CSV table of C-alpha atoms in Angstrom, one decimal:
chain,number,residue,atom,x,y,z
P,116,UNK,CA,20.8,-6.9,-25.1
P,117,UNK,CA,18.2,-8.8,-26.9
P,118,UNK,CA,15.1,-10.6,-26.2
P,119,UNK,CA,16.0,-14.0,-25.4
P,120,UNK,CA,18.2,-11.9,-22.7
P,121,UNK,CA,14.9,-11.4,-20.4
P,122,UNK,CA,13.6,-13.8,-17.8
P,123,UNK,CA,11.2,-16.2,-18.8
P,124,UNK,CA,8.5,-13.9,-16.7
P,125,UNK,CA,9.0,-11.1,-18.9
P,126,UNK,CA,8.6,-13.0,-22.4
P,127,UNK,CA,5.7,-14.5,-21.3
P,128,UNK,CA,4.1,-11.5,-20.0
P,129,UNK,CA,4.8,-9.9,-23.5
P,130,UNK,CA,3.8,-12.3,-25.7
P,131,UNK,CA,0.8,-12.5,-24.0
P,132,UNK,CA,0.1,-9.4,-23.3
P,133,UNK,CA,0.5,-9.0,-26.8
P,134,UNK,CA,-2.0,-11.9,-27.8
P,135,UNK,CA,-4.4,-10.4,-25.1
P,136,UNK,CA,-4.5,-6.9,-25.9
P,137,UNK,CA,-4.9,-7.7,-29.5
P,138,UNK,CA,-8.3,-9.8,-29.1
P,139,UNK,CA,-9.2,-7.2,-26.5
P,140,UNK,CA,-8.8,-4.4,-28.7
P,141,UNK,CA,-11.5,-6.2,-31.6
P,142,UNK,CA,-13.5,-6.0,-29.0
P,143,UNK,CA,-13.8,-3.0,-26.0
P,144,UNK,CA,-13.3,0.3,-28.1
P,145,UNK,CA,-16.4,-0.7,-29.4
P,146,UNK,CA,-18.8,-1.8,-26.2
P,147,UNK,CA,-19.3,1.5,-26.0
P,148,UNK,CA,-21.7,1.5,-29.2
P,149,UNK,CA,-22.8,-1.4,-27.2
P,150,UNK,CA,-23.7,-0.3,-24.3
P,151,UNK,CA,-25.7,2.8,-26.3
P,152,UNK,CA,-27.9,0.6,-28.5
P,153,UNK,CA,-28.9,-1.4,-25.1
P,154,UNK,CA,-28.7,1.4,-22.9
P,155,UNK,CA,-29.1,4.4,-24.5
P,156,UNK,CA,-26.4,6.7,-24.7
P,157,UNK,CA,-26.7,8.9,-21.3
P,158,UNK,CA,-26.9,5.9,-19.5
P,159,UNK,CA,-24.2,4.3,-21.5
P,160,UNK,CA,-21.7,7.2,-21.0
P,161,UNK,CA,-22.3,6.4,-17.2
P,162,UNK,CA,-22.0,3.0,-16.9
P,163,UNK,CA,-18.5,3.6,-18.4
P,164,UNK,CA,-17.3,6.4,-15.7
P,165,UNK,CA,-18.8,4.2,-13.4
P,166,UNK,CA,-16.7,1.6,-14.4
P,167,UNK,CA,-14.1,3.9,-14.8
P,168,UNK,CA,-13.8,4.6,-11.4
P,169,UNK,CA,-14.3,1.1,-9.9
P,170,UNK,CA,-11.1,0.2,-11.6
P,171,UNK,CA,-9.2,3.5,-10.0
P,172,UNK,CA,-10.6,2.5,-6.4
P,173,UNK,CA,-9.4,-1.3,-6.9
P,174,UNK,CA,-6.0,-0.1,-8.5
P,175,UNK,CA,-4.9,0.7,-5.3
P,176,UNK,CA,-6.1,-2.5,-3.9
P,177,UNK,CA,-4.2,-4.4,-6.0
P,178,UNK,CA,-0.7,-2.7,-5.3
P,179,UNK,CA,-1.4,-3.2,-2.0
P,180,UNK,CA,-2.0,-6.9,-2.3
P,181,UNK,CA,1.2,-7.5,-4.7
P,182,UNK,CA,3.3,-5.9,-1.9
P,183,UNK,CA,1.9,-7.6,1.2
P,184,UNK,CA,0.9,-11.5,-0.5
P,185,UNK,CA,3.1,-11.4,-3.5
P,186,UNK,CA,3.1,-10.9,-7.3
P,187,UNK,CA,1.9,-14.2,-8.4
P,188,UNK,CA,-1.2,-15.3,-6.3
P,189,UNK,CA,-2.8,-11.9,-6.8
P,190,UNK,CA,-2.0,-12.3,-11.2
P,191,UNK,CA,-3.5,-15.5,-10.8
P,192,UNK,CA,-6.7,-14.7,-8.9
P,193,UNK,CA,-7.1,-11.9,-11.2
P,194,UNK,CA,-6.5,-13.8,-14.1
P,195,UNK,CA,-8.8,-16.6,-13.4
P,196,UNK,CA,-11.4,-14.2,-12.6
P,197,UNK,CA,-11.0,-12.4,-15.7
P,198,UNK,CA,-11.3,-15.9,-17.5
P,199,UNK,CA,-14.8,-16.2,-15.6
P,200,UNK,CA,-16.1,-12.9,-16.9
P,201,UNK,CA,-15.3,-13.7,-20.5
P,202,UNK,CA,-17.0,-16.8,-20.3
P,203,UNK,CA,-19.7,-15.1,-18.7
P,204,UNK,CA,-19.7,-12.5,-21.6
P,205,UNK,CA,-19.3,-14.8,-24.4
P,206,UNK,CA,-22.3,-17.1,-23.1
P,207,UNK,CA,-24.7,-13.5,-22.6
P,208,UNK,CA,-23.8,-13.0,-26.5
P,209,UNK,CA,-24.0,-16.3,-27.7
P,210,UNK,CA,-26.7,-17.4,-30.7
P,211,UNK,CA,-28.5,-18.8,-27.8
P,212,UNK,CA,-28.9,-16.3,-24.7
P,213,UNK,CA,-28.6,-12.8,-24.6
P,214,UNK,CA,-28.4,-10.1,-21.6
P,215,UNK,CA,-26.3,-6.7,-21.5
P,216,UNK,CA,-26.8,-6.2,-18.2
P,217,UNK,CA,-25.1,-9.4,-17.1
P,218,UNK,CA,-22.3,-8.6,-19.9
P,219,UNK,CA,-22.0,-4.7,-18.4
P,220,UNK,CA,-21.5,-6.5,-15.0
P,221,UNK,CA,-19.1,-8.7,-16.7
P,222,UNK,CA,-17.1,-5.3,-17.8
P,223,UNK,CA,-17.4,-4.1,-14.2
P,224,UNK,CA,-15.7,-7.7,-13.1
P,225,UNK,CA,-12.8,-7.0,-16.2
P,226,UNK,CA,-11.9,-3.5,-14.8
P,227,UNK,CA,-11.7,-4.8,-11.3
P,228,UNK,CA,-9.1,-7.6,-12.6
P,229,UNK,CA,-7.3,-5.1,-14.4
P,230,UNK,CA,-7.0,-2.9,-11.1
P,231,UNK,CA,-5.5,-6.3,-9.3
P,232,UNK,CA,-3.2,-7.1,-11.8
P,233,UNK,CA,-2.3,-4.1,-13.4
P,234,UNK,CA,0.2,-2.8,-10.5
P,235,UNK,CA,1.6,-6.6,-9.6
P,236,UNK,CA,2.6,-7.2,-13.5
P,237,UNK,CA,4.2,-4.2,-13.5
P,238,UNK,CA,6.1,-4.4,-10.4
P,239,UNK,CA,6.9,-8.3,-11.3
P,240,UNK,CA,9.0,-6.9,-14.6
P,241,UNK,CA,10.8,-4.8,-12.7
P,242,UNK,CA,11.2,-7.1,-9.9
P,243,UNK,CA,12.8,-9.8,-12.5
P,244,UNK,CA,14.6,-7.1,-15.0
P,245,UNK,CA,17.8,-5.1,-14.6
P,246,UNK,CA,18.1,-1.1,-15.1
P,247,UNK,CA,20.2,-1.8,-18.5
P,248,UNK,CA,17.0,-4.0,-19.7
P,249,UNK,CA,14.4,-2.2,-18.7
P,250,UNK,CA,14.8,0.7,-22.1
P,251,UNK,CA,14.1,-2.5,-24.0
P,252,UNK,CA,11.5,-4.1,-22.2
P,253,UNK,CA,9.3,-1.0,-21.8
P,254,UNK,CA,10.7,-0.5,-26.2
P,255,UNK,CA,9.2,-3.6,-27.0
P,256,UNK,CA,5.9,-3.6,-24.4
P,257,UNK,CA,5.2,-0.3,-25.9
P,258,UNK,CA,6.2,-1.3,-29.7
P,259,UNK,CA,3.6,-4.8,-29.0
P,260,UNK,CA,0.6,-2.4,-27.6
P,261,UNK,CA,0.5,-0.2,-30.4
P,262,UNK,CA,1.1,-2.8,-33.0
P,263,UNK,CA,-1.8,-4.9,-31.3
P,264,UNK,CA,-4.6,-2.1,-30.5
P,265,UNK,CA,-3.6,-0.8,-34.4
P,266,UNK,CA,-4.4,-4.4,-35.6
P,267,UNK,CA,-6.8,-5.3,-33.5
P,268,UNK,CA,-8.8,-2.3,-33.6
P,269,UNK,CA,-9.0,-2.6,-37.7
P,270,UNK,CA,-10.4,-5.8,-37.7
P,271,UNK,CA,-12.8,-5.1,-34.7
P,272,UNK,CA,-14.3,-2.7,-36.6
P,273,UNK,CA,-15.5,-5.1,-39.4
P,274,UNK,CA,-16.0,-8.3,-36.7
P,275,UNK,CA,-17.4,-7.0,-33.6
P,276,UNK,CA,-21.3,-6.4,-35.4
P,277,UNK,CA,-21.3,-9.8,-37.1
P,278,UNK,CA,-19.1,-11.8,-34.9
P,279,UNK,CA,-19.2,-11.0,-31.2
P,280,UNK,CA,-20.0,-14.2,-29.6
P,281,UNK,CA,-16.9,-15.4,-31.9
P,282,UNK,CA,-14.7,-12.2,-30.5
P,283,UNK,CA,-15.6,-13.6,-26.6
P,284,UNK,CA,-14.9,-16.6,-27.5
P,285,UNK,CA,-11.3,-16.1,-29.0
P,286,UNK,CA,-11.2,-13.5,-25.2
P,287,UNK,CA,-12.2,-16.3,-23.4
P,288,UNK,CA,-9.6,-19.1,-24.4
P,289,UNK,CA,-6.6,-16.2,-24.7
P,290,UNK,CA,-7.6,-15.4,-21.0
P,291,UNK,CA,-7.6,-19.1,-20.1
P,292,UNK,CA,-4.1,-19.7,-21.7
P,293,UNK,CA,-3.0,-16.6,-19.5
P,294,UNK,CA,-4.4,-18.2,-16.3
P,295,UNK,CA,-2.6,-21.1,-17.2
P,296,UNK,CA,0.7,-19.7,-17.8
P,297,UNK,CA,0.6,-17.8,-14.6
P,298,UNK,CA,-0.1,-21.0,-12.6
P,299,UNK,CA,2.6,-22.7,-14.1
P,300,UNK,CA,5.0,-20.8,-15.5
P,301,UNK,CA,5.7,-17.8,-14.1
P,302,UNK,CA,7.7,-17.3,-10.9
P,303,UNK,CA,7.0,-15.5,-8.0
P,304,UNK,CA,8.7,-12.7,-7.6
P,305,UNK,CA,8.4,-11.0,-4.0
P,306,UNK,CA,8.2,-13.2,-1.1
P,307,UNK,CA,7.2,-10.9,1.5
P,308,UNK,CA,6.9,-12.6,5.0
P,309,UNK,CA,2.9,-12.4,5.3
P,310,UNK,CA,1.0,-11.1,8.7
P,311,UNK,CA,-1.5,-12.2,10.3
P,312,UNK,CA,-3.5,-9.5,10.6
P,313,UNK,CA,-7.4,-8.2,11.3
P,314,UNK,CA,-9.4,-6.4,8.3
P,315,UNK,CA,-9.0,-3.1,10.2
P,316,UNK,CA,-5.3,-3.8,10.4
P,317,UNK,CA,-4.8,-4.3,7.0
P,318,UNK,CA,-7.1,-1.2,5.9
P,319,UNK,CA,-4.7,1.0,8.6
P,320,UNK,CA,-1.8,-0.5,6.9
P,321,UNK,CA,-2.8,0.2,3.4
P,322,UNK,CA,-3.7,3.5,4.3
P,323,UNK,CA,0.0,4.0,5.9
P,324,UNK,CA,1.8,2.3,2.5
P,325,UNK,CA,-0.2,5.4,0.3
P,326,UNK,CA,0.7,8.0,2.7
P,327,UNK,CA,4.5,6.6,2.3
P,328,UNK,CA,4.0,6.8,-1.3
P,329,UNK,CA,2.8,10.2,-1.3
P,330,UNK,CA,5.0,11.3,0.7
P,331,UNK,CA,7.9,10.5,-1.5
P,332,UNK,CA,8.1,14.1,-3.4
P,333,UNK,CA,9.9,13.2,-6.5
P,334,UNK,CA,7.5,10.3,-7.3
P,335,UNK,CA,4.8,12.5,-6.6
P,336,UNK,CA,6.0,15.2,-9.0
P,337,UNK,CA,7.4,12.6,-11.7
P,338,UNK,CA,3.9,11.2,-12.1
P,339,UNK,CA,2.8,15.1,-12.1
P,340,UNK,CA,4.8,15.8,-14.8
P,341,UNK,CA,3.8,12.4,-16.6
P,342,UNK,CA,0.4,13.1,-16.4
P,343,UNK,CA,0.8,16.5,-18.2
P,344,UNK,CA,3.0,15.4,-20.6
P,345,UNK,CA,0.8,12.1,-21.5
P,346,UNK,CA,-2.8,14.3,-21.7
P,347,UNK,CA,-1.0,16.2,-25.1
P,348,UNK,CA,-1.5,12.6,-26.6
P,349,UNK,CA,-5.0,12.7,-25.0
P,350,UNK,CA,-5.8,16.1,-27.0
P,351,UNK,CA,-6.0,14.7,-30.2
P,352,UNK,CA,-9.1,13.0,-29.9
P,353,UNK,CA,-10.6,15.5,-27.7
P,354,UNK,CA,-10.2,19.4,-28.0
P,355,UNK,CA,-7.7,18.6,-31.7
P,356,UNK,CA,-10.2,16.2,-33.1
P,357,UNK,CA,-13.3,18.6,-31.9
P,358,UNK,CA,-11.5,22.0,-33.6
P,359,UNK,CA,-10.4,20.3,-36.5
P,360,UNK,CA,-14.0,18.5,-37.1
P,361,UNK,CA,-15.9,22.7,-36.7
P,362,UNK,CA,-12.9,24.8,-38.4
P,363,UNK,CA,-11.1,22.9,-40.9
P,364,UNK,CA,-12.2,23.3,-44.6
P,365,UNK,CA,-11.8,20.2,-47.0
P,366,UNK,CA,-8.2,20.5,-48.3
P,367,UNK,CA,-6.4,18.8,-51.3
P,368,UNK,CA,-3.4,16.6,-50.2
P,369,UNK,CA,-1.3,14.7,-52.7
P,370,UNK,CA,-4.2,12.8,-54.5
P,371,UNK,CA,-6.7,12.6,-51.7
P,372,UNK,CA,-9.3,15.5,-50.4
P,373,UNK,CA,-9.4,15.5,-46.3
P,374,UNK,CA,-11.7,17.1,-43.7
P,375,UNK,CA,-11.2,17.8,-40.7
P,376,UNK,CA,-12.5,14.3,-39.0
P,377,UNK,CA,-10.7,12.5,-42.0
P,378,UNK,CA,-7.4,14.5,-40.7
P,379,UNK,CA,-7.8,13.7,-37.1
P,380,UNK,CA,-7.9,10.0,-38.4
P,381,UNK,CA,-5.2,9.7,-41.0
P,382,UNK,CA,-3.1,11.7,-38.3
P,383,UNK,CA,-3.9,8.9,-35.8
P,384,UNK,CA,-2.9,6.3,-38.3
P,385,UNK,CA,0.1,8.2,-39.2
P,386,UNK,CA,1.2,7.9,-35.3
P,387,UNK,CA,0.4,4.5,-34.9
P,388,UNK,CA,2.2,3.7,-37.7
P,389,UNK,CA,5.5,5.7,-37.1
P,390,UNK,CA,5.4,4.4,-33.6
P,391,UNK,CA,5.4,0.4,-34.2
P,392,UNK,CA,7.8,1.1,-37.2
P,393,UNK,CA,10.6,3.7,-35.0
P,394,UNK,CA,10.3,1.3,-32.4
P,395,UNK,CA,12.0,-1.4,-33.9
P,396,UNK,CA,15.3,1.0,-34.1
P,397,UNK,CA,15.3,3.4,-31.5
P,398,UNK,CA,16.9,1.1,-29.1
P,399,UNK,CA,19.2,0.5,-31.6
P,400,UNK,CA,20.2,3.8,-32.9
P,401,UNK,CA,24.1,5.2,-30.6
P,402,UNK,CA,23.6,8.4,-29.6
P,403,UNK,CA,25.5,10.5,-26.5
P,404,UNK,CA,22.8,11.8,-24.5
P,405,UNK,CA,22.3,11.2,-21.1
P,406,UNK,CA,18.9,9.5,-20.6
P,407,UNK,CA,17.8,12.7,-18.3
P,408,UNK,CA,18.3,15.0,-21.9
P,409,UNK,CA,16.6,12.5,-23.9
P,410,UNK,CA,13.9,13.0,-21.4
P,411,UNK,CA,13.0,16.5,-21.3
P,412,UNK,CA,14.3,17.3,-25.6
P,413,UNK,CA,11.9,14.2,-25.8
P,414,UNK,CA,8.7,16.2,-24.1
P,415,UNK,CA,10.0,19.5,-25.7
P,416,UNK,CA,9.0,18.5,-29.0
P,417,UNK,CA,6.6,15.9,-28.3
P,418,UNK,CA,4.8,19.3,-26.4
P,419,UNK,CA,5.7,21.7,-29.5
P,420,UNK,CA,4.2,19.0,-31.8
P,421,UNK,CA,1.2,19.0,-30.1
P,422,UNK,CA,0.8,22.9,-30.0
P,423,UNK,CA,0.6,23.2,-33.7
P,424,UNK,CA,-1.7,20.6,-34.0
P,425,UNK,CA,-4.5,22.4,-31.4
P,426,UNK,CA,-4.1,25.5,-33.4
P,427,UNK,CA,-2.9,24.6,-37.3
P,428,UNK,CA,-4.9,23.8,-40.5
P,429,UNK,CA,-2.2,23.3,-42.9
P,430,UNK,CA,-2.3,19.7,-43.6
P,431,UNK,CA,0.9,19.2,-44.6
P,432,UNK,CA,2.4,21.0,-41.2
P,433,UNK,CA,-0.2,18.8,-39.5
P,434,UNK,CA,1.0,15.7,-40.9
P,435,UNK,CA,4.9,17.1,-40.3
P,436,UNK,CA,4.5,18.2,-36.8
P,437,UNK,CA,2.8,14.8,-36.2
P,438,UNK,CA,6.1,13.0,-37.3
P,439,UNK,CA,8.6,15.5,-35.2
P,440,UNK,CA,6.1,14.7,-31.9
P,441,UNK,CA,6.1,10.7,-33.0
P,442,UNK,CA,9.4,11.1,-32.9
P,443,UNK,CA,10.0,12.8,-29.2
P,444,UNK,CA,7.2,10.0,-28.5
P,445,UNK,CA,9.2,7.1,-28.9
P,446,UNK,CA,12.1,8.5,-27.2
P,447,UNK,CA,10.5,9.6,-24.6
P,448,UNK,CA,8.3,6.1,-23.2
P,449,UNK,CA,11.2,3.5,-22.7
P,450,UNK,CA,13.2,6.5,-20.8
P,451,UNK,CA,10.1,7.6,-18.6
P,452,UNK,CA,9.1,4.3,-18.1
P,453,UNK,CA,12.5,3.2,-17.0
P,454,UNK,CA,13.0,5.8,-14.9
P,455,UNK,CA,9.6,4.7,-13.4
P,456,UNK,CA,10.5,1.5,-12.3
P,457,UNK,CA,14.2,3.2,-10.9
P,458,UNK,CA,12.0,5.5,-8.1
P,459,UNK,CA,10.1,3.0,-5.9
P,460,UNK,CA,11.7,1.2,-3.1
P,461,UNK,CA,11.8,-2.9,-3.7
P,462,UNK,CA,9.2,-3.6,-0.8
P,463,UNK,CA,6.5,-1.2,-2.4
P,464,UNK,CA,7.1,-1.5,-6.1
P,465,UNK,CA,3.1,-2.9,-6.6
P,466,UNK,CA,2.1,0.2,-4.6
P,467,UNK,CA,4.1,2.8,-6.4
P,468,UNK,CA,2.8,1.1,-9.5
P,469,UNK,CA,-0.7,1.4,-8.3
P,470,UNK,CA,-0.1,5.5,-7.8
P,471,UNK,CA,1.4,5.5,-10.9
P,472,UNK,CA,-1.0,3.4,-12.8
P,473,UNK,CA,-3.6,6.9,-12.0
P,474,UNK,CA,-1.9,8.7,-15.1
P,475,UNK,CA,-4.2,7.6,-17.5
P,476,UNK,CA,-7.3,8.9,-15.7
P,477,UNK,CA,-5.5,11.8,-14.8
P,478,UNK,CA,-4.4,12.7,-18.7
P,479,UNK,CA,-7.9,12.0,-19.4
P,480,UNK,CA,-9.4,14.4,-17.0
P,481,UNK,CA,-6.7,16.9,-18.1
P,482,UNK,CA,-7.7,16.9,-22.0
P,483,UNK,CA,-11.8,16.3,-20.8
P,484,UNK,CA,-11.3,19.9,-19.2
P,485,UNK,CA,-9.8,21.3,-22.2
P,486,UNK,CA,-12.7,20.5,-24.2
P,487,UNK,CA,-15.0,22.5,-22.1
P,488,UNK,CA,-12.4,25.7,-22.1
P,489,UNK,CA,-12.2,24.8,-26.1
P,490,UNK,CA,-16.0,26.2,-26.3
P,491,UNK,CA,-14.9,29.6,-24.2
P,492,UNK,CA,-11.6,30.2,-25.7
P,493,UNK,CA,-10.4,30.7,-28.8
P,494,UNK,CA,-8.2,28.4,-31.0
P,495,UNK,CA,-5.1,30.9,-30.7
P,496,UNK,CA,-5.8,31.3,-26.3
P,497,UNK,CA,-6.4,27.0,-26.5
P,498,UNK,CA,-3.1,26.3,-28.1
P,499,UNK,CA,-1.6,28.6,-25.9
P,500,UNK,CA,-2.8,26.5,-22.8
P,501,UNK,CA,-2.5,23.1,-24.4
P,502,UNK,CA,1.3,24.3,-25.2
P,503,UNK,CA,1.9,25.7,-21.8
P,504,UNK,CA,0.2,22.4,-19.8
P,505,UNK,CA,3.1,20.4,-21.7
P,506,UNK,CA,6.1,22.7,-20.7
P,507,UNK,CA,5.2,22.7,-17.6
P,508,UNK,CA,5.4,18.6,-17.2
P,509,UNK,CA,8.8,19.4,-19.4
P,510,UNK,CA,10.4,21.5,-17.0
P,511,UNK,CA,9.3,19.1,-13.7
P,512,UNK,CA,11.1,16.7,-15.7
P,513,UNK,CA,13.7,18.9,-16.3
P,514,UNK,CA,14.1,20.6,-12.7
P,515,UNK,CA,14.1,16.4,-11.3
P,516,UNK,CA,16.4,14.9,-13.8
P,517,UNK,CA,19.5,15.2,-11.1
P,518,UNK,CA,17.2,13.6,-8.8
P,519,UNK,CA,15.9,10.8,-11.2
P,520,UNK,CA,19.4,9.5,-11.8
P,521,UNK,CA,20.2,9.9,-7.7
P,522,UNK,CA,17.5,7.5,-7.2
P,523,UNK,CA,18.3,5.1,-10.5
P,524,UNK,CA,21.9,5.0,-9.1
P,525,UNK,CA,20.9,3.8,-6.0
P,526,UNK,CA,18.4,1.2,-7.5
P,527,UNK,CA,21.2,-0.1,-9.8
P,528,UNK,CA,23.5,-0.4,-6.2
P,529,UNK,CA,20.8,-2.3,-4.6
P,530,UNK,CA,20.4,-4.9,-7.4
P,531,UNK,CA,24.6,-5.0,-7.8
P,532,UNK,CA,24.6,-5.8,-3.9
């Protein structure tokens, strides 16, 4: 299986989600800092859980709209739109006008886009891929995010200061070249045979698609068990990177002295590098183990990783433990994310992707609460938990697996037929 394999949807949507993510990720880690020098940092911190929030609400909007009018018109609205705020953005920033409440409101507009287009690109790739793709697809998506947020992020940090209304510039014309790729290039998808129906009829059927969805026990417990397993990554720049900053005394590795905030940072580094280099092999590399073991070994030591980090200080079983959990890591996201797309009927894939989508925000309300019991508990009682939260999404795992390759056995039928 190799790239040139894929339908022409899916290498577009990579190499430009590749492009995208990469200009984007010069540029949003850092509104934040924004958003405080303009705002202040109180109000700051809640114009981003507002925004937060907007985009959760819309999420579930936008898998609705993928299933009931189809992948493409609702990519293309969104993208368009999203190609309206940047302009927007870039203008409010520009040598010549300046206004950070217009470009906050431009933010808002970005996270609604993402919440419309989020769950239909993700159902389109499975609509267009097969189950034997799909480890590579979700390989390479994953390999491309890291390798772009890494990159991007590096170079944001020197650019964004100086060279913003450059940054929204570059945003604006990669979002233009997406818009126009969507309108011309990709295919639709899912054809569904559209209703004419009132708003109240539509709000009663979305309402009745979600109930269907959560209804569906073992997606409802797979995402469980994602979202536990995905707040461990969460940790380390929460309750890890908190209790390595207060109790971590300046240690001597190789030729370099580290802190704790130094470690925290190299260990990041250290992840993102493993990850975009592993990636390139991991597909690659034979091996006889169903995709249900890779799974839950995969969170085993991804979890055990994690639980010396929240209680170690030993850099150099830091920095090993990081490598073992990188490891589990890479495993672990093409077979998760494959399994993913496997569970979802093919007349509610955007809407199952919508649920889905919720992990995130779930992860980082799992590892915001940790925080608050790191400042009860001690280090020993916190790795504990932080060790235990990740077993438990290992053993769901573990207790569906049979079910997980029921449901991928059917899905692989249903395409066949």
């Amino acid at each position: 299986m190799r790239f040139r394999d894929f339908h022409k949807n899916i290498k577009i949507r990579l190499i430009e989600n590749f492009i995208s993510r990469f200009i984007g990720s010069m540029i949003f880690p850092f509104m934040s800092i924004y958003l405080a020098v303009h705002f202040g940092a109180k109000i700051a911190g809640l114009l981003l859980l507002v925004n937060v929030f907007i985009g959760i609400g819309i999420n579930f909007l936008g898998g609705y709209f993928a299933d009931q009018f189809g992948r493409k018109k609702v990519m293309l609205f969104a993208e368009t739109l999203r190609f309206l705020a940047f302009l927007t953005m870039m203008i409010c920033n520009s040598p010549w006008f300046e206004s950070a409440a217009i470009t906050f409101a431009m933010m808002t507009v970005n996270s609604i886009c993402w919440g419309l287009a989020g769950p239909a690109n993700q159902a389109m790739l499975i609509d267009v891929s097969t189950p034997p793709q799909r480890k590579l697809m979700y390989s390479i998506s994953y390999w491309a995010n890291n390798l772009s947020i890494a990159v991007g992020g590096i170079l944001g940090a020197f650019l964004f200061k100086d060279y913003l209304f450059e940054l929204f510039l570059s945003l604006s014309f990669a979002a233009a070249v997406t818009a126009f790729l969507v309108a011309f290039f990709i295919d639709e998808s899912h054809r569904p045979v559209v209703e004419e129906l009132k708003p109240a009829q539509h709000v009663m059927q979305l309402l009745s698609t979600y109930k269907r969805v959560f209804q569906d026990r073992l997606f409802v417990l797979f995402t469980i068990a994602g979202v536990l397993i995905l707040s461990m990554e969460f940790q380390l720049t929460n309750y890890i990177g908190i209790r390595l900053s207060d109790e971590m005394p300046t240690q001597q590795f190789l030729l370099w002295e580290f802190d704790g905030v130094q470690t925290m940072g190299f260990l990041r580094s250290e992840n993102t590098i493993m990850v975009v280099i592993l990636m390139l092999f991991v597909t690659r590399i034979p091996h006889s183990l169903k995709d249900k073991s890779v799974l839950v070994w995969s969170c085993f030591f991804f979890t055990s990783g994690y639980g010396v980090l929240a209680y170690s200080n030993s850099l150099t079983l830091l920095f090993l433990m990081m490598a073992v959990l990188t490891i589990g890591e890479v495993f672990r996201v093409p077979v998760e994310q494959s399994y993913m797309a496997a569970i979802p009927p093919d007349d509610a894939r955007s809407s199952y992707m919508a649920f889905g989508g919720l992990k995130f925000n779930l992860s980082m309300l799992v590892a915001s609460v940790t925080v608050s019991l790191g400042a009860v508990f001690s280090s020993m009682l916190m790795a504990i938990v932080i060790t235990s939260i990740g077993l438990i999404g290992t053993l769901i795992f573990f207790i569906i697996s049979p079910e997980l390759d029921a449901r991928k056995e059917q899905a692989q039928l249903r395409q066949a037929g």
